[in-house]
Amino acid sequence: MAAGAAEVYVPTKIGGMEILTLIDSGNARGCLISQVLARKLDCVIEETDSKATGVQGSSIKIDGVVRNVEFQIGGHSFQEDCFVISGMTVPMNLGSYWLNKNNVKTIFAKDGNRIEMHGISVNLVAKRKIVVKNLVHTILEKMEKARTTKPEINVAELQDQKWICSLKNRIEIPALSTVVVEVSTKGNMPEGQLCYIAPRQGYCSRNNLLINEGITEVGKNGKIMTKITNFEAVKKSVPAGTLVGNLFVAEKIAMLQENRVKEDVSTTLKKIRFIKDKLKLDKVPFLKDNVSLKGRIVGLFLKNFKALSIDPTDIGSCTLEEYDIQLVPGAQPFKNRMIRLNPHHAEKLKEQIDLWLETDVIEECNSPFNSGIFAVKKKVGNTNEVKVRFVLDYRSLNEITEKICYPLPNIGELFDKLGGKKIFTSIDLTSAYNSMHLKESVRKYTAFCSNGGNIASRGFRLD
């Protein structure tokens, strides 16, 4: 964006966060992200010799480049290589290269500014303050409405008496980070006393600062410590005396599970948010007035978080048995011709093959067998978004494969068992077929060919 022009931002989803991204036509370098955002996303920063120059000719230091950064604007997904800039005051900057690549039209009108691309229209925000959507205040408001007296927890028995606790000293919390703080209260408690902090709405929640709720121990000289997490992409200052919440004395505490690995509160919060968003717990009718049951459901999935798939590349691995393919007697190798792809699908296939290789779904090979691969359009969930899905044509392989018959359960009996039930649970396995391993000796049968060479599946997938 040229010097002196008004800065405009577009709402962007990235790494589970919602940020405002600067639309900068004066940035000819490409896509930029701040060092703070790169660290928060746990990105691998590669070295680069690229250089950049500011509006007034000043040199801008480029710390490196992050490959294949995924983000969404207006429900449309993008994947770009981003240069990392330390000291950048905005989390993300999209320049003229990205604007031209996606044929973005910027429209300034009386009824509001917007951009149009890929058949969608997204409203722009004309302000400098970069914020992450404030979920903290909403969460605390719901918690306080549901809480009538004192919190009910499984590890401690709390007294009915409570005190107000507040921040003892002024603190500075860096962007997207967690700090340990000291709180003060009128209650006089001895060293070693256990107490429970229950956050309340106030300055912290309105500024997207989340106070850690839970058990803490009174330290030397009566010090009471807790943690505060800053979900903003900018540094936050919190004055002394800021309301923290209610403090309860814990009379008894049960033994926690042995050998439990301590986890940073921000990591736990990210997991909880992931569980609630994916399961859409806030939209389940019978959970709206049952906070306790909702908490038990979140706790169950949190305990078994390793079983959840975080993204499409997070594929499980079934090691119970390797799948075998038996050919019929006299079967001969076949080589089907490569299926012609348009330039767009050819580029998408290259990206898909790179992803499959990275996740060990396929491996390079030299095989006398060859099946075709082609692209089909697939609708994403209940949205209007359509993605390209690649399918392997294994009809030739199926013709020379011994058929394995499995008895199916009686459908009528299954429906009878569902009678009278009100709650149903479905489990969707991420790339389930790809998590089943093929025996190494039969992988050559599943080979397919692309412009990059001959490739065979490591996992089982026959479409």
CSV table of C-alpha atoms in Angstrom, one decimal:
chain,number,residue,atom,x,y,z
A,1,MET,CA,0.0,0.0,0.0
A,2,ALA,CA,1.4,3.4,-0.9
A,3,ALA,CA,2.6,5.7,1.7
A,4,GLY,CA,-0.1,7.9,3.1
A,5,ALA,CA,-3.0,5.6,2.0
A,6,ALA,CA,-5.5,4.3,4.6
A,7,GLU,CA,-4.6,0.9,5.9
A,8,VAL,CA,-7.2,-1.8,5.4
A,9,TYR,CA,-7.3,-5.3,6.9
A,10,VAL,CA,-9.2,-8.5,6.1
A,11,PRO,CA,-10.3,-11.0,8.7
A,12,THR,CA,-8.1,-14.1,8.4
A,13,LYS,CA,-8.2,-17.6,10.1
A,14,ILE,CA,-4.7,-19.1,10.7
A,15,GLY,CA,-3.6,-21.8,13.1
A,16,GLY,CA,-6.8,-21.8,15.1
A,17,MET,CA,-6.6,-18.0,15.5
A,18,GLU,CA,-8.6,-15.1,14.0
A,19,ILE,CA,-6.4,-12.2,13.0
A,20,LEU,CA,-6.7,-9.1,10.9
A,21,THR,CA,-4.3,-9.2,7.9
A,22,LEU,CA,-3.0,-6.0,6.2
A,23,ILE,CA,-3.8,-5.7,2.5
A,24,ASP,CA,-0.7,-3.9,1.2
A,25,SER,CA,-0.5,-3.2,-2.6
A,26,GLY,CA,2.8,-1.4,-2.0
A,27,ASN,CA,4.4,-4.7,-0.8
A,28,ALA,CA,6.0,-6.2,-3.9
A,29,ARG,CA,7.8,-8.9,-1.9
A,30,GLY,CA,4.8,-11.2,-1.5
A,31,CYS,CA,3.3,-12.7,1.7
A,32,LEU,CA,4.8,-11.6,5.0
A,33,ILE,CA,4.3,-12.8,8.6
A,34,SER,CA,5.7,-11.5,11.8
A,35,GLN,CA,8.3,-13.3,13.9
A,36,VAL,CA,5.7,-13.5,16.7
A,37,LEU,CA,3.1,-15.2,14.6
A,38,ALA,CA,5.7,-17.6,13.1
A,39,ARG,CA,6.7,-18.7,16.6
A,40,LYS,CA,3.1,-19.1,17.7
A,41,LEU,CA,2.4,-21.4,14.6
A,42,ASP,CA,5.5,-23.5,15.4
A,43,CYS,CA,6.8,-22.9,11.9
A,44,VAL,CA,10.1,-24.1,10.5
A,45,ILE,CA,11.9,-21.0,9.3
A,46,GLU,CA,14.3,-21.7,6.4
A,47,GLU,CA,17.2,-19.4,5.6
A,48,THR,CA,16.9,-17.1,2.6
A,49,ASP,CA,19.1,-14.7,0.7
A,50,SER,CA,16.1,-12.5,-0.2
A,51,LYS,CA,16.2,-8.8,0.7
A,52,ALA,CA,13.5,-6.2,1.1
A,53,THR,CA,13.3,-2.4,1.0
A,54,GLY,CA,10.9,-0.2,2.9
A,55,VAL,CA,8.8,2.7,1.5
A,56,GLN,CA,11.5,5.3,2.1
A,57,GLY,CA,14.3,3.1,0.8
A,58,SER,CA,15.3,1.7,4.2
A,59,SER,CA,16.5,-1.9,4.3
A,60,ILE,CA,14.2,-4.5,5.9
A,61,LYS,CA,15.7,-7.6,7.5
A,62,ILE,CA,14.1,-10.9,6.4
A,63,ASP,CA,14.6,-13.6,9.0
A,64,GLY,CA,13.8,-16.4,6.7
A,65,VAL,CA,10.9,-18.1,4.8
A,66,VAL,CA,8.2,-20.4,6.0
A,67,ARG,CA,6.9,-22.9,3.4
A,68,ASN,CA,3.2,-23.7,2.7
A,69,VAL,CA,1.5,-21.5,5.3
A,70,GLU,CA,-2.2,-22.3,5.3
A,71,PHE,CA,-4.8,-19.7,6.1
A,72,GLN,CA,-8.5,-18.9,5.2
A,73,ILE,CA,-10.2,-15.7,4.1
A,74,GLY,CA,-13.9,-15.7,3.6
A,75,GLY,CA,-14.1,-19.5,3.8
A,76,HIS,CA,-11.6,-19.9,1.0
A,77,SER,CA,-8.3,-21.7,1.8
A,78,PHE,CA,-4.9,-20.5,0.6
A,79,GLN,CA,-1.4,-21.9,0.9
A,80,GLU,CA,1.6,-19.6,0.5
A,81,ASP,CA,5.3,-19.3,1.2
A,82,CYS,CA,5.7,-16.4,3.6
A,83,PHE,CA,8.7,-14.3,4.5
A,84,VAL,CA,9.3,-13.8,8.2
A,85,ILE,CA,9.9,-10.2,9.3
A,86,SER,CA,11.0,-9.4,12.9
A,87,GLY,CA,9.6,-6.3,14.4
A,88,MET,CA,6.6,-6.3,12.0
A,89,THR,CA,3.7,-4.6,13.8
A,90,VAL,CA,1.0,-6.6,12.0
A,91,PRO,CA,0.7,-10.4,12.2
A,92,MET,CA,0.4,-10.9,8.4
A,93,ASN,CA,0.8,-8.7,5.3
A,94,LEU,CA,-0.5,-9.7,1.8
A,95,GLY,CA,1.2,-7.8,-1.0
A,96,SER,CA,0.6,-7.2,-4.7
A,97,TYR,CA,2.0,-10.6,-5.7
A,98,TRP,CA,-0.8,-12.3,-3.8
A,99,LEU,CA,-3.4,-9.8,-4.9
A,100,ASN,CA,-2.5,-10.3,-8.6
A,101,LYS,CA,-2.2,-14.1,-8.3
A,102,ASN,CA,-5.7,-14.4,-6.9
A,103,ASN,CA,-7.2,-11.7,-9.1
A,104,VAL,CA,-8.3,-9.7,-6.1
A,105,LYS,CA,-10.5,-6.7,-6.7
A,106,THR,CA,-10.5,-4.0,-4.0
A,107,ILE,CA,-13.8,-2.1,-3.9
A,108,PHE,CA,-14.2,1.1,-1.9
A,109,ALA,CA,-17.9,2.1,-1.6
A,110,LYS,CA,-20.2,4.1,0.7
A,111,ASP,CA,-21.8,0.9,2.0
A,112,GLY,CA,-18.4,-0.5,3.1
A,113,ASN,CA,-15.0,-1.5,1.6
A,114,ARG,CA,-14.5,-5.1,0.5
A,115,ILE,CA,-12.4,-7.4,-1.7
A,116,GLU,CA,-13.7,-9.8,-4.3
A,117,MET,CA,-12.0,-13.0,-5.4
A,118,HIS,CA,-12.8,-16.6,-6.3
A,119,GLY,CA,-16.5,-15.8,-6.4
A,120,ILE,CA,-16.6,-14.5,-2.8
A,121,SER,CA,-16.8,-11.0,-1.2
A,122,VAL,CA,-15.1,-10.2,2.1
A,123,ASN,CA,-15.6,-6.9,4.0
A,124,LEU,CA,-12.5,-5.0,4.9
A,125,VAL,CA,-11.7,-3.3,8.3
A,126,ALA,CA,-10.1,0.1,8.2
A,127,LYS,CA,-8.2,0.3,11.5
A,128,ARG,CA,-4.7,-0.2,12.8
A,129,LYS,CA,-5.4,-2.2,15.9
A,130,ILE,CA,-4.7,-5.9,15.3
A,131,VAL,CA,-6.8,-8.2,17.4
A,132,VAL,CA,-7.5,-11.8,17.9
A,133,LYS,CA,-11.3,-12.5,18.2
A,134,ASN,CA,-12.1,-12.2,21.9
A,135,LEU,CA,-13.4,-15.6,23.0
A,136,VAL,CA,-12.2,-15.2,26.6
A,137,HIS,CA,-14.9,-12.8,27.8
A,138,THR,CA,-17.6,-14.9,26.2
A,139,ILE,CA,-16.3,-18.1,27.9
A,140,LEU,CA,-16.1,-16.5,31.3
A,141,GLU,CA,-19.6,-15.0,31.0
A,142,LYS,CA,-21.0,-18.4,30.3
A,143,MET,CA,-19.0,-19.9,33.2
A,144,GLU,CA,-20.2,-17.3,35.7
A,145,LYS,CA,-23.9,-17.7,34.7
A,146,ALA,CA,-23.6,-21.5,35.2
A,147,ARG,CA,-21.8,-21.2,38.5
A,148,THR,CA,-24.2,-20.6,41.4
A,149,THR,CA,-22.0,-20.9,44.4
A,150,LYS,CA,-18.6,-22.4,44.2
A,151,PRO,CA,-16.9,-24.5,41.5
A,152,GLU,CA,-17.3,-28.2,41.6
A,153,ILE,CA,-14.0,-30.0,40.9
A,154,ASN,CA,-12.9,-33.6,41.2
A,155,VAL,CA,-9.6,-33.0,43.0
A,156,ALA,CA,-10.5,-30.8,46.0
A,157,GLU,CA,-13.2,-29.9,48.5
A,158,LEU,CA,-13.6,-26.1,48.8
A,159,GLN,CA,-14.9,-24.0,51.6
A,160,ASP,CA,-17.9,-21.8,51.1
A,161,GLN,CA,-16.0,-18.7,52.1
A,162,LYS,CA,-14.4,-16.8,49.3
A,163,TRP,CA,-12.2,-13.7,48.8
A,164,ILE,CA,-11.7,-11.4,45.9
A,165,CYS,CA,-8.2,-11.6,44.5
A,166,SER,CA,-6.5,-9.0,42.3
A,167,LEU,CA,-3.2,-8.5,40.5
A,168,LYS,CA,-0.5,-7.4,42.9
A,169,ASN,CA,1.9,-5.7,40.5
A,170,ARG,CA,1.6,-4.1,37.0
A,171,ILE,CA,2.7,-6.6,34.3
A,172,GLU,CA,3.6,-6.6,30.6
A,173,ILE,CA,2.5,-9.8,28.7
A,174,PRO,CA,4.1,-10.4,25.4
A,175,ALA,CA,2.0,-11.2,22.4
A,176,LEU,CA,0.6,-14.7,22.2
A,177,SER,CA,2.3,-15.9,25.4
A,178,THR,CA,1.7,-16.9,29.0
A,179,VAL,CA,3.3,-15.4,32.2
A,180,VAL,CA,3.3,-16.2,35.9
A,181,VAL,CA,1.8,-13.5,38.1
A,182,GLU,CA,1.3,-12.8,41.8
A,183,VAL,CA,-2.2,-12.1,43.1
A,184,SER,CA,-3.2,-10.5,46.4
A,185,THR,CA,-6.2,-11.1,48.6
A,186,LYS,CA,-7.5,-10.0,52.1
A,187,GLY,CA,-7.5,-13.6,53.2
A,188,ASN,CA,-4.5,-14.6,55.4
A,189,MET,CA,-3.3,-18.1,54.5
A,190,PRO,CA,-0.2,-20.0,55.7
A,191,GLU,CA,2.5,-21.3,53.5
A,192,GLY,CA,1.6,-24.6,51.8
A,193,GLN,CA,-2.2,-23.9,52.0
A,194,LEU,CA,-4.0,-25.0,48.9
A,195,CYS,CA,-6.5,-22.7,47.3
A,196,TYR,CA,-8.6,-22.5,44.1
A,197,ILE,CA,-8.7,-19.5,41.8
A,198,ALA,CA,-12.0,-19.0,39.8
A,199,PRO,CA,-11.6,-16.2,37.2
A,200,ARG,CA,-14.3,-13.5,36.8
A,201,GLN,CA,-15.2,-11.1,34.0
A,202,GLY,CA,-13.4,-7.8,34.0
A,203,TYR,CA,-10.4,-6.0,32.5
A,204,CYS,CA,-8.6,-9.2,31.6
A,205,SER,CA,-11.5,-11.0,29.8
A,206,ARG,CA,-12.4,-7.8,27.9
A,207,ASN,CA,-8.8,-7.6,26.6
A,208,ASN,CA,-8.6,-11.3,25.6
A,209,LEU,CA,-6.4,-12.3,28.6
A,210,LEU,CA,-7.3,-15.6,30.1
A,211,ILE,CA,-6.5,-16.3,33.8
A,212,ASN,CA,-5.7,-19.8,34.6
A,213,GLU,CA,-8.5,-21.4,36.6
A,214,GLY,CA,-7.5,-24.1,39.1
A,215,ILE,CA,-5.6,-25.2,42.2
A,216,THR,CA,-2.5,-23.3,43.4
A,217,GLU,CA,-0.4,-23.4,46.6
A,218,VAL,CA,0.5,-20.5,48.9
A,219,GLY,CA,4.2,-19.9,48.8
A,220,LYS,CA,6.7,-18.2,51.1
A,221,ASN,CA,5.6,-15.0,52.7
A,222,GLY,CA,2.0,-15.7,51.6
A,223,LYS,CA,2.6,-15.4,47.9
A,224,ILE,CA,-0.1,-16.7,45.6
A,225,MET,CA,0.8,-17.3,42.0
A,226,THR,CA,-1.2,-18.0,38.9
A,227,LYS,CA,-0.9,-17.7,35.1
A,228,ILE,CA,-2.3,-15.3,32.5
A,229,THR,CA,-2.4,-16.0,28.8
A,230,ASN,CA,-2.4,-13.2,26.2
A,231,PHE,CA,-4.3,-14.3,23.1
A,232,GLU,CA,-3.7,-11.1,21.2
A,233,ALA,CA,-1.0,-10.6,18.5
A,234,VAL,CA,0.2,-7.5,20.4
A,235,LYS,CA,1.8,-6.9,23.8
A,236,LYS,CA,-0.7,-6.2,26.7
A,237,SER,CA,-0.2,-4.1,29.8
A,238,VAL,CA,-2.2,-4.9,32.9
A,239,PRO,CA,-2.3,-2.4,35.8
A,240,ALA,CA,-1.8,-3.4,39.5
A,241,GLY,CA,-5.1,-4.0,41.3
A,242,THR,CA,-6.8,-5.5,38.3
A,243,LEU,CA,-9.6,-8.0,39.2
A,244,VAL,CA,-8.5,-11.6,38.9
A,245,GLY,CA,-11.4,-13.5,40.4
A,246,ASN,CA,-12.6,-15.4,43.5
A,247,LEU,CA,-10.3,-17.4,45.7
A,248,PHE,CA,-11.5,-20.4,47.7
A,249,VAL,CA,-9.6,-22.3,50.4
A,250,ALA,CA,-9.1,-26.0,49.5
A,251,GLU,CA,-9.5,-28.2,52.6
A,252,LYS,CA,-8.8,-31.6,50.9
A,253,ILE,CA,-7.1,-32.6,47.7
A,254,ALA,CA,-7.0,-35.9,46.0
A,255,MET,CA,-3.9,-37.4,44.5
A,256,LEU,CA,-3.4,-36.6,40.9
A,257,GLN,CA,-2.4,-39.3,38.4
A,258,GLU,CA,1.2,-40.3,38.8
A,259,ASN,CA,3.7,-39.5,36.1
A,260,ARG,CA,1.4,-37.0,34.5
A,261,VAL,CA,3.5,-34.7,32.2
A,262,LYS,CA,3.0,-31.1,33.0
A,263,GLU,CA,1.7,-29.1,30.1
A,264,ASP,CA,1.7,-25.4,29.5
A,265,VAL,CA,-1.7,-23.8,30.1
A,266,SER,CA,-1.7,-22.2,26.6
A,267,THR,CA,-1.2,-25.6,25.0
A,268,THR,CA,-4.1,-27.1,27.0
A,269,LEU,CA,-6.3,-24.1,26.1
A,270,LYS,CA,-5.6,-24.7,22.4
A,271,LYS,CA,-6.6,-28.3,22.8
A,272,ILE,CA,-9.8,-27.5,24.6
A,273,ARG,CA,-10.7,-24.9,21.9
A,274,PHE,CA,-10.0,-27.5,19.2
A,275,ILE,CA,-12.2,-30.1,20.9
A,276,LYS,CA,-15.1,-27.6,21.4
A,277,ASP,CA,-14.9,-26.3,17.9
A,278,LYS,CA,-14.7,-29.7,16.2
A,279,LEU,CA,-17.4,-31.3,18.2
A,280,LYS,CA,-19.5,-28.0,18.1
A,281,LEU,CA,-20.4,-28.6,21.7
A,282,ASP,CA,-22.0,-25.1,22.1
A,283,LYS,CA,-24.6,-26.0,19.4
A,284,VAL,CA,-25.6,-29.4,20.9
A,285,PRO,CA,-29.1,-28.8,22.4
A,286,PHE,CA,-29.0,-31.1,25.4
A,287,LEU,CA,-25.6,-29.6,26.5
A,288,LYS,CA,-26.7,-26.0,26.6
A,289,ASP,CA,-28.0,-26.2,30.1
A,290,ASN,CA,-25.7,-29.0,31.3
A,291,VAL,CA,-22.3,-27.4,31.9
A,292,SER,CA,-21.1,-30.3,34.0
A,293,LEU,CA,-21.7,-32.9,31.2
A,294,LYS,CA,-20.1,-30.6,28.6
A,295,GLY,CA,-17.0,-30.4,30.9
A,296,ARG,CA,-16.9,-34.2,31.3
A,297,ILE,CA,-17.0,-34.6,27.5
A,298,VAL,CA,-14.2,-32.1,27.0
A,299,GLY,CA,-12.2,-33.8,29.7
A,300,LEU,CA,-12.7,-37.3,28.1
A,301,PHE,CA,-11.3,-36.1,24.7
A,302,LEU,CA,-8.6,-34.1,26.4
A,303,LYS,CA,-7.4,-37.2,28.2
A,304,ASN,CA,-7.3,-39.1,24.9
A,305,PHE,CA,-6.1,-36.2,22.7
A,306,LYS,CA,-3.5,-38.3,21.0
A,307,ALA,CA,-6.3,-40.2,19.3
A,308,LEU,CA,-7.6,-37.1,17.6
A,309,SER,CA,-6.5,-36.0,14.1
A,310,ILE,CA,-5.4,-32.3,14.2
A,311,ASP,CA,-5.4,-31.8,10.4
A,312,PRO,CA,-5.7,-33.9,7.1
A,313,THR,CA,-1.9,-34.7,7.3
A,314,ASP,CA,-2.3,-36.2,10.9
A,315,ILE,CA,-2.9,-39.7,9.8
A,316,GLY,CA,-3.0,-42.6,12.2
A,317,SER,CA,-1.1,-45.9,11.8
A,318,CYS,CA,-2.8,-49.3,12.3
A,319,THR,CA,-0.1,-51.8,13.2
A,320,LEU,CA,-2.3,-54.8,14.1
A,321,GLU,CA,-2.0,-56.4,10.7
A,322,GLU,CA,-0.5,-55.7,7.3
A,323,TYR,CA,-2.8,-56.1,4.3
A,324,ASP,CA,-1.9,-58.7,1.7
A,325,ILE,CA,-2.9,-58.7,-2.0
A,326,GLN,CA,-3.1,-62.2,-3.7
A,327,LEU,CA,-3.1,-62.3,-7.5
A,328,VAL,CA,-5.0,-65.0,-9.4
A,329,PRO,CA,-2.9,-67.7,-11.0
A,330,GLY,CA,-1.3,-66.7,-14.3
A,331,ALA,CA,-1.8,-62.9,-13.6
A,332,GLN,CA,0.5,-60.7,-15.7
A,333,PRO,CA,1.7,-57.2,-15.0
A,334,PHE,CA,-0.2,-54.4,-16.7
A,335,LYS,CA,0.8,-50.8,-17.6
A,336,ASN,CA,-2.1,-48.4,-18.1
A,337,ARG,CA,-1.4,-45.1,-19.8
A,338,MET,CA,-1.2,-41.9,-17.8
A,339,ILE,CA,-4.5,-40.1,-17.7
A,340,ARG,CA,-4.3,-36.6,-19.2
A,341,LEU,CA,-4.7,-33.8,-16.6
A,342,ASN,CA,-5.3,-30.1,-17.2
A,343,PRO,CA,-2.5,-27.7,-16.0
A,344,HIS,CA,-4.4,-26.9,-12.8
A,345,HIS,CA,-5.0,-30.5,-11.9
A,346,ALA,CA,-1.4,-31.4,-12.8
A,347,GLU,CA,-0.1,-28.8,-10.4
A,348,LYS,CA,-2.5,-30.0,-7.7
A,349,LEU,CA,-1.3,-33.6,-8.3
A,350,LYS,CA,2.3,-32.6,-7.7
A,351,GLU,CA,1.3,-30.9,-4.4
A,352,GLN,CA,-0.7,-34.0,-3.4
A,353,ILE,CA,2.1,-36.4,-4.2
A,354,ASP,CA,4.6,-34.3,-2.2
A,355,LEU,CA,2.1,-34.4,0.8
A,356,TRP,CA,1.7,-38.2,0.4
A,357,LEU,CA,5.4,-38.7,0.4
A,358,GLU,CA,5.8,-36.4,3.4
A,359,THR,CA,3.2,-38.4,5.4
A,360,ASP,CA,4.6,-41.8,4.3
A,361,VAL,CA,1.4,-42.8,2.5
A,362,ILE,CA,3.3,-43.6,-0.7
A,363,GLU,CA,6.9,-44.3,-1.7
A,364,GLU,CA,8.9,-44.1,-4.9
A,365,CYS,CA,9.4,-47.5,-6.6
A,366,ASN,CA,10.3,-49.3,-9.9
A,367,SER,CA,7.4,-51.5,-10.7
A,368,PRO,CA,6.1,-53.4,-13.8
A,369,PHE,CA,2.5,-52.5,-12.8
A,370,ASN,CA,1.0,-49.1,-13.4
A,371,SER,CA,-2.5,-47.8,-12.7
A,372,GLY,CA,-4.0,-44.4,-13.7
A,373,ILE,CA,-4.7,-41.5,-11.5
A,374,PHE,CA,-7.2,-38.8,-12.2
A,375,ALA,CA,-9.0,-35.8,-10.5
A,376,VAL,CA,-12.6,-35.5,-9.3
A,377,LYS,CA,-14.4,-32.6,-7.6
A,378,LYS,CA,-15.4,-33.1,-4.0
A,379,LYS,CA,-17.7,-30.9,-2.0
A,380,VAL,CA,-16.3,-30.0,1.4
A,381,GLY,CA,-18.8,-30.9,4.2
A,382,ASN,CA,-22.0,-28.8,4.1
A,383,THR,CA,-20.2,-25.8,2.6
A,384,ASN,CA,-20.2,-24.7,-1.1
A,385,GLU,CA,-16.5,-25.1,-1.2
A,386,VAL,CA,-15.3,-27.6,-3.8
A,387,LYS,CA,-11.8,-29.2,-3.7
A,388,VAL,CA,-9.9,-31.5,-6.0
A,389,ARG,CA,-9.6,-35.1,-4.9
A,390,PHE,CA,-7.3,-37.6,-6.7
A,391,VAL,CA,-8.5,-41.2,-7.4
A,392,LEU,CA,-6.5,-44.2,-8.5
A,393,ASP,CA,-8.1,-46.3,-11.2
A,394,TYR,CA,-7.4,-49.8,-9.8
A,395,ARG,CA,-9.9,-51.7,-12.1
A,396,SER,CA,-7.1,-53.5,-13.9
A,397,LEU,CA,-5.6,-54.6,-10.6
A,398,ASN,CA,-9.0,-55.7,-9.3
A,399,GLU,CA,-9.5,-58.0,-12.3
A,400,ILE,CA,-6.4,-60.0,-11.4
A,401,THR,CA,-6.9,-60.0,-7.7
A,402,GLU,CA,-8.3,-62.9,-5.7
A,403,LYS,CA,-11.7,-61.7,-4.2
A,404,ILE,CA,-12.0,-61.8,-0.4
A,405,CYS,CA,-15.6,-62.1,0.9
A,406,TYR,CA,-16.6,-60.7,4.3
A,407,PRO,CA,-20.0,-61.4,5.8
A,408,LEU,CA,-22.1,-58.3,6.4
A,409,PRO,CA,-24.3,-57.9,9.5
A,410,ASN,CA,-28.0,-57.9,9.0
A,411,ILE,CA,-29.0,-54.3,8.4
A,412,GLY,CA,-32.5,-54.9,9.9
A,413,GLU,CA,-31.0,-56.2,13.2
A,414,LEU,CA,-28.8,-53.1,13.4
A,415,PHE,CA,-31.7,-50.7,13.0
A,416,ASP,CA,-33.6,-52.7,15.6
A,417,LYS,CA,-30.8,-52.1,18.1
A,418,LEU,CA,-31.1,-48.3,17.5
A,419,GLY,CA,-34.8,-48.3,18.5
A,420,GLY,CA,-35.6,-46.0,21.5
A,421,LYS,CA,-32.1,-44.4,21.5
A,422,LYS,CA,-31.8,-40.6,21.5
A,423,ILE,CA,-28.1,-39.9,21.3
A,424,PHE,CA,-25.9,-41.2,18.5
A,425,THR,CA,-22.2,-40.8,18.0
A,426,SER,CA,-20.3,-41.2,14.8
A,427,ILE,CA,-16.6,-41.5,14.4
A,428,ASP,CA,-14.8,-40.3,11.2
A,429,LEU,CA,-11.3,-41.7,10.7
A,430,THR,CA,-8.9,-39.4,8.9
A,431,SER,CA,-7.6,-41.2,5.8
A,432,ALA,CA,-8.6,-44.5,7.3
A,433,TYR,CA,-7.5,-46.6,4.4
A,434,ASN,CA,-4.1,-44.9,4.3
A,435,SER,CA,-3.5,-45.9,7.9
A,436,MET,CA,-3.6,-49.6,7.0
A,437,HIS,CA,-0.2,-50.9,6.0
A,438,LEU,CA,0.4,-53.0,2.9
A,439,LYS,CA,2.9,-55.8,3.0
A,440,GLU,CA,6.2,-54.6,1.4
A,441,SER,CA,6.1,-57.5,-1.1
A,442,VAL,CA,2.8,-56.4,-2.6
A,443,ARG,CA,3.2,-52.7,-2.7
A,444,LYS,CA,4.5,-52.9,-6.3
A,445,TYR,CA,1.0,-54.0,-7.4
A,446,THR,CA,-0.5,-50.6,-6.3
A,447,ALA,CA,2.0,-48.5,-8.3
A,448,PHE,CA,0.8,-45.5,-10.3
A,449,CYS,CA,2.7,-43.1,-12.5
A,450,SER,CA,3.0,-39.3,-12.5
A,451,ASN,CA,5.3,-36.9,-14.2
A,452,GLY,CA,7.6,-37.4,-11.2
A,453,GLY,CA,8.1,-41.1,-11.8
A,454,ASN,CA,6.7,-44.4,-10.6
A,455,ILE,CA,5.2,-44.5,-7.1
A,456,ALA,CA,3.6,-47.2,-5.0
A,457,SER,CA,1.3,-47.0,-1.9
A,458,ARG,CA,2.6,-47.9,1.5
A,459,GLY,CA,-0.9,-47.8,2.9
A,460,PHE,CA,-4.0,-49.5,1.5
A,461,ARG,CA,-6.3,-47.6,-0.8
A,462,LEU,CA,-8.3,-49.1,-3.6
A,463,ASP,CA,-10.8,-46.8,-5.2
